[in-house]
């Protein structure tokens, strides 16, 4: 794919604003990387569209010229999704940040792709509603849909696919299509909405979303408990799931991660594995659920069981959970992180974590473990010097071993981070028989291969 020498000049004819078509050094660097360890690569130019019509014009022109286009939101992805590995255009959608319609009576909102989840929460909150998909970062909703993001609340609410009712998408040739509807269900043909959700910008550029909202629970309590081992904490989480305890979150942090958080936040938690559980209710029964949680966790060896209902204290607790990645990185300033993302059936999580711990301890690498224990998704985070090829290769081998173990347990190579450039080989390992079908879909939607090339599908 060639890039013409006067690319910026050509694009200024489509987006006639010098500030919104940039090849400035700092702007290119900002759009060359995400939050992952993957090597950065600059685009040739960054375009900041403000309308679907501008997105359409840029894509139609790029398709005709064979110029790669990578959609960009908050840049918080973890598998190199937004890195323009083939150069070309980085299409930054953050200026398309309007909440177009909020419909409390339908529990839905329609937003542009650059709206962030906290921005939507701020608008929905006065109506007693919130958007429940919480990946930690204040990501754009378009980016969250593109990667099928999930996070700490998946155990109760599900991920992005469960919350996207309709999309406006610009195809590679500039055509604008709308999928789904505002109705909460449909049986009208193939489900193209769910096809675009999780396609990582390889099939089209999402410009508008209609999303489900949820009522804010009237009563919320957070419990935390220490465990003698990670495996015991996993068994505790599995017991809660099997008993049908209505958890909103069920998060596990190992002793290494707790130690990093103590150093980063100035806290003084005992350095042992912890399980954090959030329970929410629209009425009575919360006290019974909390007591059931205590009994089940103590049966698996939990100690120091505490609960908290004060909103400020709850927010502070979950802030610590979301800071775990930053806390680990602070242990080695300047480092990057390779993060596994396997998911297994909840009944298999304890065994998978035991295997993971043994692999990590035998590797010589530093790596903390956190898990969305209620849905079987766990992350081992290895601190790396991206310039140290030997340690990167060692971490990659370890990651590969954990993927093999997860697949053998009926799991997947990625529970929430997606394929990007980092898991191409793992997708082939997990769904090799489906790759011809996936390539056929890609060819249909993007015959010239301009949309986020090098991502999702192994060459």
Short mmCIF file of C-alpha atoms in Angstrom, two decimals:
data_model
loop_
_atom_site.label_atom_id
_atom_site.label_comp_id
_atom_site.label_asym_id
_atom_site.label_seq_id
_atom_site.Cartn_x
_atom_site.Cartn_y
_atom_site.Cartn_z
CA UNK A 1 0.00 0.00 0.00
CA UNK A 2 1.54 3.25 -1.07
CA UNK A 3 1.11 6.62 0.56
CA UNK A 4 1.21 9.64 -1.75
CA UNK A 5 3.73 12.37 -0.99
CA UNK A 6 1.01 15.01 -0.69
CA UNK A 7 -1.25 12.98 1.60
CA UNK A 8 -1.97 15.87 3.95
CA UNK A 9 -2.78 18.19 1.04
CA UNK A 10 -5.23 15.65 -0.35
CA UNK A 11 -6.92 15.17 3.02
CA UNK A 12 -7.26 18.92 3.58
CA UNK A 13 -9.58 18.97 0.59
CA UNK A 14 -11.86 16.58 2.48
CA UNK A 15 -11.43 18.05 5.98
CA UNK A 16 -10.62 21.72 5.28
CA UNK A 17 -9.14 22.63 8.66
CA UNK A 18 -5.38 22.89 9.22
CA UNK A 19 -5.77 21.96 12.90
CA UNK A 20 -7.71 18.79 12.13
CA UNK A 21 -5.31 17.30 9.58
CA UNK A 22 -1.96 17.07 11.29
CA UNK A 23 1.48 15.65 10.62
CA UNK A 24 3.06 17.37 13.61
CA UNK A 25 5.70 15.35 15.44
CA UNK A 26 3.93 15.24 18.81
CA UNK A 27 0.56 14.37 17.24
CA UNK A 28 2.08 11.53 15.23
CA UNK A 29 3.83 10.18 18.33
CA UNK A 30 0.61 10.29 20.34
CA UNK A 31 -1.10 8.12 17.72
CA UNK A 32 1.82 5.72 17.25
CA UNK A 33 1.18 3.54 20.30
CA UNK A 34 -1.33 2.31 22.83
CA UNK A 35 -0.91 1.18 26.44
CA UNK A 36 0.75 -2.09 25.47
CA UNK A 37 4.36 -3.21 25.10
CA UNK A 38 4.03 -3.47 21.31
CA UNK A 39 6.46 -1.39 19.28
CA UNK A 40 5.07 2.01 18.26
CA UNK A 41 4.72 2.99 14.62
CA UNK A 42 3.77 6.45 13.45
CA UNK A 43 0.95 7.15 11.05
CA UNK A 44 1.74 9.49 8.17
CA UNK A 45 -1.03 11.88 9.15
CA UNK A 46 -3.75 12.21 11.80
CA UNK A 47 -7.26 13.34 10.87
CA UNK A 48 -9.77 14.57 13.45
CA UNK A 49 -13.23 14.25 11.83
CA UNK A 50 -16.23 15.95 13.41
CA UNK A 51 -19.01 14.21 11.49
CA UNK A 52 -19.94 10.92 9.89
CA UNK A 53 -19.81 12.68 6.53
CA UNK A 54 -16.14 13.55 7.04
CA UNK A 55 -15.34 9.97 8.07
CA UNK A 56 -17.12 8.76 4.94
CA UNK A 57 -15.19 11.15 2.70
CA UNK A 58 -11.83 10.15 4.17
CA UNK A 59 -12.53 6.42 3.86
CA UNK A 60 -13.85 6.66 0.30
CA UNK A 61 -10.72 8.55 -0.75
CA UNK A 62 -8.37 6.23 1.16
CA UNK A 63 -10.01 3.15 -0.35
CA UNK A 64 -9.52 4.50 -3.85
CA UNK A 65 -5.86 5.32 -3.15
CA UNK A 66 -5.02 2.21 -1.15
CA UNK A 67 -4.08 4.19 1.97
CA UNK A 68 -4.41 2.38 5.35
CA UNK A 69 -6.81 3.84 7.93
CA UNK A 70 -6.75 3.06 11.66
CA UNK A 71 -9.53 4.36 13.91
CA UNK A 72 -8.29 5.88 17.19
CA UNK A 73 -10.16 6.66 20.43
CA UNK A 74 -8.52 6.97 23.85
CA UNK A 75 -5.49 4.83 22.95
CA UNK A 76 -6.07 2.62 26.00
CA UNK A 77 -6.06 -0.71 24.16
CA UNK A 78 -3.69 -3.45 25.30
CA UNK A 79 -2.89 -5.45 22.17
CA UNK A 80 -1.70 -2.81 19.72
CA UNK A 81 -5.13 -2.29 18.16
CA UNK A 82 -4.58 1.39 17.33
CA UNK A 83 -0.93 1.15 16.25
CA UNK A 84 -0.80 2.03 12.51
CA UNK A 85 1.67 -0.72 11.63
CA UNK A 86 1.38 0.12 7.92
CA UNK A 87 1.43 3.90 8.35
CA UNK A 88 -1.26 5.85 6.56
CA UNK A 89 -4.08 7.70 8.34
CA UNK A 90 -4.89 7.62 12.05
CA UNK A 91 -8.56 8.63 12.24
CA UNK A 92 -9.01 10.20 15.68
CA UNK A 93 -12.73 10.18 16.58
CA UNK A 94 -12.49 12.03 19.89
CA UNK A 95 -14.09 15.20 18.48
CA UNK A 96 -17.23 13.20 17.67
CA UNK A 97 -18.23 13.34 21.32
CA UNK A 98 -21.89 14.32 21.46
CA UNK A 99 -24.58 12.46 23.37
CA UNK A 100 -27.24 12.57 20.68
CA UNK A 101 -30.23 11.32 22.63
CA UNK A 102 -30.90 10.02 26.14
CA UNK A 103 -34.14 8.05 26.56
CA UNK A 104 -34.60 7.15 30.24
CA UNK A 105 -38.01 5.62 29.56
CA UNK A 106 -36.37 3.09 27.20
CA UNK A 107 -33.15 2.69 29.23
CA UNK A 108 -31.14 3.65 26.14
CA UNK A 109 -28.82 6.35 24.86
CA UNK A 110 -27.51 7.18 21.40
CA UNK A 111 -24.00 8.61 21.31
CA UNK A 112 -21.22 9.44 18.90
CA UNK A 113 -18.20 7.16 18.94
CA UNK A 114 -15.93 9.61 20.78
CA UNK A 115 -18.13 9.85 23.88
CA UNK A 116 -16.40 8.27 26.89
CA UNK A 117 -18.07 5.95 29.35
CA UNK A 118 -17.73 8.42 32.24
CA UNK A 119 -19.22 11.17 30.07
CA UNK A 120 -22.25 8.97 29.44
CA UNK A 121 -22.50 8.06 33.13
CA UNK A 122 -22.51 11.76 34.05
CA UNK A 123 -25.44 12.36 31.70
CA UNK A 124 -27.38 9.24 32.73
CA UNK A 125 -26.84 9.58 36.49
CA UNK A 126 -29.49 12.28 37.15
CA UNK A 127 -32.04 9.88 35.65
CA UNK A 128 -31.04 7.10 38.05
CA UNK A 129 -29.21 5.22 35.29
CA UNK A 130 -25.65 4.22 34.44
CA UNK A 131 -23.67 2.45 31.74
CA UNK A 132 -22.32 -0.69 33.39
CA UNK A 133 -19.43 -1.82 31.18
CA UNK A 134 -16.30 -0.83 33.13
CA UNK A 135 -12.90 -1.72 31.62
CA UNK A 136 -11.13 0.57 34.08
CA UNK A 137 -9.91 3.22 31.66
CA UNK A 138 -12.20 6.08 30.64
CA UNK A 139 -12.26 4.69 27.12
CA UNK A 140 -14.36 5.95 24.23
CA UNK A 141 -17.55 3.98 23.66
CA UNK A 142 -16.70 3.50 19.99
CA UNK A 143 -13.38 1.96 20.96
CA UNK A 144 -15.03 -0.18 23.61
CA UNK A 145 -17.44 -1.53 21.01
CA UNK A 146 -14.66 -2.11 18.50
CA UNK A 147 -12.81 -4.32 21.00
CA UNK A 148 -15.90 -5.80 22.70
CA UNK A 149 -14.59 -4.44 25.98
CA UNK A 150 -15.77 -5.77 29.32
CA UNK A 151 -14.17 -5.55 32.75
CA UNK A 152 -15.04 -5.73 36.42
CA UNK A 153 -18.85 -5.74 36.06
CA UNK A 154 -19.11 -8.48 33.42
CA UNK A 155 -20.08 -11.12 35.99
CA UNK A 156 -23.48 -9.43 36.36
CA UNK A 157 -24.07 -7.23 33.32
CA UNK A 158 -22.01 -8.71 30.48
CA UNK A 159 -19.70 -6.89 28.08
CA UNK A 160 -20.23 -4.51 25.18
CA UNK A 161 -22.07 -6.97 22.94
CA UNK A 162 -24.78 -7.24 25.59
CA UNK A 163 -25.22 -3.45 25.57
CA UNK A 164 -25.06 -2.39 21.92
CA UNK A 165 -28.49 -2.28 20.30
CA UNK A 166 -27.62 -0.43 17.08
CA UNK A 167 -24.65 1.03 15.25
CA UNK A 168 -23.86 3.53 12.54
CA UNK A 169 -20.78 2.28 10.70
CA UNK A 170 -18.80 3.69 7.77
CA UNK A 171 -17.53 0.93 5.48
CA UNK A 172 -14.16 0.93 3.76
CA UNK A 173 -15.57 2.45 0.55
CA UNK A 174 -17.30 5.27 2.43
CA UNK A 175 -20.80 3.80 2.52
CA UNK A 176 -22.71 4.51 5.73
CA UNK A 177 -24.79 1.64 7.11
CA UNK A 178 -27.00 1.27 10.18
CA UNK A 179 -27.42 -2.02 12.00
CA UNK A 180 -29.89 -3.07 14.68
CA UNK A 181 -32.63 -0.87 16.09
CA UNK A 182 -33.75 0.82 19.31
CA UNK A 183 -35.85 -2.22 20.19
CA UNK A 184 -34.38 -4.50 22.84
CA UNK A 185 -34.59 -7.52 20.54
CA UNK A 186 -34.75 -8.31 16.83
CA UNK A 187 -34.77 -11.35 14.57
CA UNK A 188 -34.29 -9.41 11.34
CA UNK A 189 -31.61 -11.23 9.38
CA UNK A 190 -27.96 -11.72 10.25
CA UNK A 191 -26.75 -9.95 13.38
CA UNK A 192 -24.31 -7.50 11.83
CA UNK A 193 -24.34 -5.38 14.99
CA UNK A 194 -22.56 -8.11 16.89
CA UNK A 195 -20.25 -8.72 13.93
CA UNK A 196 -18.95 -5.15 14.07
CA UNK A 197 -18.66 -5.25 17.88
CA UNK A 198 -15.27 -6.82 18.48
CA UNK A 199 -14.04 -6.45 14.90
CA UNK A 200 -11.33 -4.01 16.06
CA UNK A 201 -11.86 -1.54 13.22
CA UNK A 202 -11.05 -4.10 10.53
CA UNK A 203 -14.54 -4.20 8.98
CA UNK A 204 -15.70 -0.60 9.35
CA UNK A 205 -15.42 2.53 11.46
CA UNK A 206 -18.09 2.90 14.14
CA UNK A 207 -19.38 6.47 14.29
CA UNK A 208 -22.57 6.17 16.36
CA UNK A 209 -23.94 3.73 18.95
CA UNK A 210 -27.30 3.07 20.58
CA UNK A 211 -26.61 1.56 24.02
CA UNK A 212 -28.51 -0.06 26.85
CA UNK A 213 -28.44 1.69 30.22
CA UNK A 214 -29.13 0.11 33.62
CA UNK A 215 -30.83 1.38 36.79
CA UNK A 216 -28.40 2.37 39.53
CA UNK A 217 -28.86 -0.12 42.41
CA UNK A 218 -30.47 1.47 45.46
CA UNK A 219 -28.23 -0.43 47.88
CA UNK A 220 -24.62 -1.44 47.27
CA UNK A 221 -22.11 -3.08 49.57
CA UNK A 222 -18.52 -4.11 48.90
CA UNK A 223 -16.85 -6.95 50.78
CA UNK A 224 -13.21 -7.93 50.78
CA UNK A 225 -11.51 -10.97 52.24
CA UNK A 226 -7.96 -12.26 52.46
CA UNK A 227 -7.13 -15.84 51.46
CA UNK A 228 -4.23 -18.18 52.17
CA UNK A 229 -3.69 -18.75 48.44
CA UNK A 230 -4.85 -17.61 45.02
CA UNK A 231 -6.38 -21.04 44.46
CA UNK A 232 -8.49 -20.74 47.62
CA UNK A 233 -9.73 -17.32 46.46
CA UNK A 234 -10.69 -18.83 43.09
CA UNK A 235 -12.62 -21.59 44.83
CA UNK A 236 -14.40 -18.93 46.86
CA UNK A 237 -15.43 -17.08 43.71
CA UNK A 238 -16.64 -20.31 42.11
CA UNK A 239 -18.73 -21.05 45.21
CA UNK A 240 -20.41 -17.64 44.96
CA UNK A 241 -21.20 -18.16 41.27
CA UNK A 242 -22.56 -21.69 41.88
CA UNK A 243 -24.76 -20.41 44.72
CA UNK A 244 -26.25 -17.71 42.51
CA UNK A 245 -25.13 -14.83 44.73
CA UNK A 246 -26.11 -11.65 42.77
CA UNK A 247 -22.64 -10.12 42.47
CA UNK A 248 -21.94 -6.96 40.49
CA UNK A 249 -18.18 -7.56 40.67
CA UNK A 250 -15.90 -10.33 41.89
CA UNK A 251 -12.23 -9.42 41.58
CA UNK A 252 -9.08 -11.23 42.70
CA UNK A 253 -5.68 -9.63 43.35
CA UNK A 254 -2.67 -11.73 44.30
CA UNK A 255 -0.17 -10.91 47.04
CA UNK A 256 2.34 -9.34 44.62
CA UNK A 257 -0.32 -6.96 43.30
CA UNK A 258 -1.45 -6.04 46.82
CA UNK A 259 2.18 -5.23 47.70
CA UNK A 260 2.50 -3.03 44.61
CA UNK A 261 -0.74 -1.21 45.52
CA UNK A 262 0.46 -0.63 49.08
CA UNK A 263 3.59 1.00 47.72
CA UNK A 264 1.73 3.00 45.07
CA UNK A 265 -1.28 4.16 47.13
CA UNK A 266 0.25 4.26 50.61
CA UNK A 267 -2.17 1.62 51.91
CA UNK A 268 -1.31 -1.12 54.39
CA UNK A 269 -3.29 -4.20 53.40
CA UNK A 270 -1.76 -7.52 54.46
CA UNK A 271 0.18 -8.89 51.50
CA UNK A 272 -1.94 -11.91 50.72
CA UNK A 273 -4.40 -12.74 47.93
CA UNK A 274 -7.66 -10.81 48.23
CA UNK A 275 -11.11 -11.23 46.80
CA UNK A 276 -13.23 -8.07 46.35
CA UNK A 277 -16.96 -8.65 45.91
CA UNK A 278 -19.65 -6.05 45.19
CA UNK A 279 -23.32 -6.78 45.82
CA UNK A 280 -26.15 -4.56 44.64
CA UNK A 281 -29.89 -4.60 45.21
CA UNK A 282 -32.96 -2.61 44.29
CA UNK A 283 -34.58 -3.42 47.62
CA UNK A 284 -34.32 -5.88 50.51
CA UNK A 285 -32.25 -9.02 50.73
CA UNK A 286 -28.83 -7.41 50.60
CA UNK A 287 -28.01 -8.32 54.19
CA UNK A 288 -28.82 -11.97 53.48
CA UNK A 289 -26.66 -11.92 50.35
CA UNK A 290 -23.78 -10.42 52.32
CA UNK A 291 -24.07 -13.09 55.01
CA UNK A 292 -24.17 -15.84 52.36
CA UNK A 293 -21.05 -14.35 50.81
CA UNK A 294 -19.25 -14.33 54.16
CA UNK A 295 -20.13 -17.94 54.94
CA UNK A 296 -19.17 -19.25 51.50
CA UNK A 297 -15.84 -17.43 51.46
CA UNK A 298 -14.94 -18.44 55.00
CA UNK A 299 -15.66 -22.04 54.03
CA UNK A 300 -12.80 -21.67 51.52
CA UNK A 301 -10.41 -20.24 54.12
CA UNK A 302 -11.16 -16.51 53.93
CA UNK A 303 -10.01 -14.32 56.79
CA UNK A 304 -10.27 -10.60 57.60
CA UNK A 305 -13.72 -10.40 56.00
CA UNK A 306 -14.86 -6.76 55.88
CA UNK A 307 -17.73 -4.94 54.20
CA UNK A 308 -18.34 -1.32 53.28
CA UNK A 309 -21.47 0.49 52.09
CA UNK A 310 -20.30 4.12 52.22
CA UNK A 311 -20.15 5.38 48.59
CA UNK A 312 -16.84 7.22 49.05
CA UNK A 313 -15.17 4.23 50.64
CA UNK A 314 -16.52 1.94 47.92
CA UNK A 315 -15.22 4.23 45.19
CA UNK A 316 -11.81 4.34 46.87
CA UNK A 317 -11.69 0.56 47.01
CA UNK A 318 -12.47 0.12 43.30
CA UNK A 319 -10.07 2.92 42.42
CA UNK A 320 -7.36 0.79 44.03
CA UNK A 321 -8.41 -2.18 41.85
CA UNK A 322 -8.27 -0.09 38.70
CA UNK A 323 -4.87 1.30 39.74
CA UNK A 324 -3.33 -2.16 39.96
CA UNK A 325 -1.78 -1.92 36.49
CA UNK A 326 -0.25 1.49 37.19
CA UNK A 327 0.94 0.26 40.59
CA UNK A 328 2.75 -2.68 39.01
CA UNK A 329 4.37 -0.45 36.38
CA UNK A 330 5.57 1.88 39.14
CA UNK A 331 7.69 -0.97 40.52
CA UNK A 332 9.97 -0.57 37.49
CA UNK A 333 9.70 2.98 36.07
CA UNK A 334 10.03 3.06 32.30
CA UNK A 335 8.92 -0.53 31.93
CA UNK A 336 6.09 -1.83 29.78
CA UNK A 337 3.76 -4.69 30.45
CA UNK A 338 2.82 -7.85 28.58
CA UNK A 339 -0.54 -8.94 29.93
CA UNK A 340 -2.18 -12.31 29.43
CA UNK A 341 -5.93 -12.34 28.91
CA UNK A 342 -7.03 -15.97 28.97
CA UNK A 343 -10.46 -16.95 30.25
CA UNK A 344 -11.64 -20.38 31.37
CA UNK A 345 -14.86 -21.83 32.78
CA UNK A 346 -15.20 -20.61 36.38
CA UNK A 347 -14.96 -24.20 37.64
CA UNK A 348 -11.51 -24.40 36.01
CA UNK A 349 -10.14 -21.11 37.31
CA UNK A 350 -8.43 -22.45 40.45
CA UNK A 351 -6.55 -25.08 38.45
CA UNK A 352 -5.63 -22.59 35.75
CA UNK A 353 -4.31 -20.11 38.30
CA UNK A 354 -2.29 -22.82 40.06
CA UNK A 355 -0.71 -23.70 36.72
CA UNK A 356 -0.09 -20.03 35.96
CA UNK A 357 1.63 -19.45 39.28
CA UNK A 358 3.92 -22.42 38.73
CA UNK A 359 4.82 -21.19 35.25
CA UNK A 360 5.52 -17.65 36.49
CA UNK A 361 7.66 -18.82 39.40
CA UNK A 362 9.76 -20.93 37.05
CA UNK A 363 10.24 -18.14 34.52
CA UNK A 364 12.39 -15.68 36.46
CA UNK A 365 10.06 -12.85 35.43
CA UNK A 366 8.14 -10.52 37.73
CA UNK A 367 4.42 -10.82 37.24
CA UNK A 368 1.39 -10.07 39.36
CA UNK A 369 -1.97 -11.74 38.83
CA UNK A 370 -5.41 -10.17 38.82
CA UNK A 371 -8.62 -11.88 37.80
CA UNK A 372 -12.24 -11.18 37.07
CA UNK A 373 -12.79 -14.25 39.18
CA UNK A 374 -16.55 -14.33 38.74
CA UNK A 375 -16.26 -14.91 34.99
CA UNK A 376 -13.01 -16.89 34.78
CA UNK A 377 -10.88 -14.21 33.09
CA UNK A 378 -7.39 -13.68 34.53
CA UNK A 379 -4.38 -11.53 33.72
CA UNK A 380 -0.72 -12.19 34.46
CA UNK A 381 1.13 -8.91 33.98
CA UNK A 382 4.84 -9.21 33.17
CA UNK A 383 7.04 -6.15 33.63
CA UNK A 384 9.31 -5.78 30.61
CA UNK A 385 11.96 -3.62 29.08
CA UNK A 386 10.67 -3.54 25.48
CA UNK A 387 14.28 -3.25 24.28
CA UNK A 388 15.31 -6.48 26.03
CA UNK A 389 14.55 -9.05 23.35
CA UNK A 390 15.36 -12.02 25.57
CA UNK A 391 12.90 -11.06 28.33
CA UNK A 392 10.19 -10.22 25.79
CA UNK A 393 10.69 -13.62 24.15
CA UNK A 394 10.58 -15.35 27.54
CA UNK A 395 7.32 -13.59 28.45
CA UNK A 396 5.87 -14.51 25.05
CA UNK A 397 6.71 -18.17 25.64
CA UNK A 398 5.06 -18.04 29.04
CA UNK A 399 1.99 -16.33 27.57
CA UNK A 400 1.82 -19.07 24.96
CA UNK A 401 1.95 -21.77 27.63
CA UNK A 402 -0.94 -20.14 29.50
CA UNK A 403 -2.98 -19.96 26.31
CA UNK A 404 -2.41 -23.67 25.66
CA UNK A 405 -3.53 -24.47 29.21
CA UNK A 406 -6.66 -22.30 28.86
CA UNK A 407 -7.63 -23.90 25.55
CA UNK A 408 -7.19 -27.37 27.07
CA UNK A 409 -9.62 -26.34 29.81
CA UNK A 410 -12.27 -25.24 27.33
CA UNK A 411 -11.30 -21.57 27.49
CA UNK A 412 -10.10 -18.83 25.16
CA UNK A 413 -6.92 -16.90 24.44
CA UNK A 414 -8.61 -13.55 25.09
CA UNK A 415 -11.49 -12.79 27.40
CA UNK A 416 -11.62 -9.04 26.82
CA UNK A 417 -8.50 -7.44 25.33
CA UNK A 418 -8.98 -8.74 21.79
CA UNK A 419 -6.50 -10.00 19.19
CA UNK A 420 -4.85 -6.84 17.83
CA UNK A 421 -1.29 -7.63 16.76
CA UNK A 422 -0.38 -9.49 19.93
CA UNK A 423 -2.57 -12.58 19.70
CA UNK A 424 -2.60 -13.37 15.99
CA UNK A 425 -0.96 -16.77 16.49
CA UNK A 426 -3.30 -17.60 19.36
CA UNK A 427 -6.40 -16.94 17.27
CA UNK A 428 -5.07 -19.38 14.69
CA UNK A 429 -4.48 -21.91 17.47
CA UNK A 430 -7.97 -21.45 18.91
CA UNK A 431 -10.05 -21.07 15.74
CA UNK A 432 -7.89 -22.25 12.85
CA UNK A 433 -10.87 -23.95 11.23
CA UNK A 434 -12.80 -20.66 11.22
CA UNK A 435 -10.07 -18.45 9.76
CA UNK A 436 -11.12 -19.05 6.12
CA UNK A 437 -14.63 -17.83 7.02
CA UNK A 438 -13.24 -14.81 8.87
CA UNK A 439 -11.01 -13.93 5.92
CA UNK A 440 -14.03 -14.18 3.62
CA UNK A 441 -15.91 -11.70 5.81
CA UNK A 442 -12.92 -9.34 5.80
CA UNK A 443 -12.69 -9.55 1.99
CA UNK A 444 -16.39 -8.74 1.65
CA UNK A 445 -16.30 -5.67 3.89
CA UNK A 446 -12.81 -4.41 3.04
CA UNK A 447 -11.70 -5.83 -0.33
CA UNK A 448 -8.67 -3.53 -0.61
CA UNK A 449 -7.52 -4.21 2.94
CA UNK A 450 -7.23 -0.59 4.08
CA UNK A 451 -8.98 -0.95 7.47
CA UNK A 452 -6.54 -1.52 10.34
CA UNK A 453 -4.27 -3.86 8.36
CA UNK A 454 -2.20 -6.39 10.29
CA UNK A 455 -4.79 -6.82 13.06
CA UNK A 456 -7.02 -9.75 14.07
CA UNK A 457 -6.33 -12.06 11.12
CA UNK A 458 -2.97 -13.82 10.75
CA UNK A 459 -1.43 -13.21 7.33
#
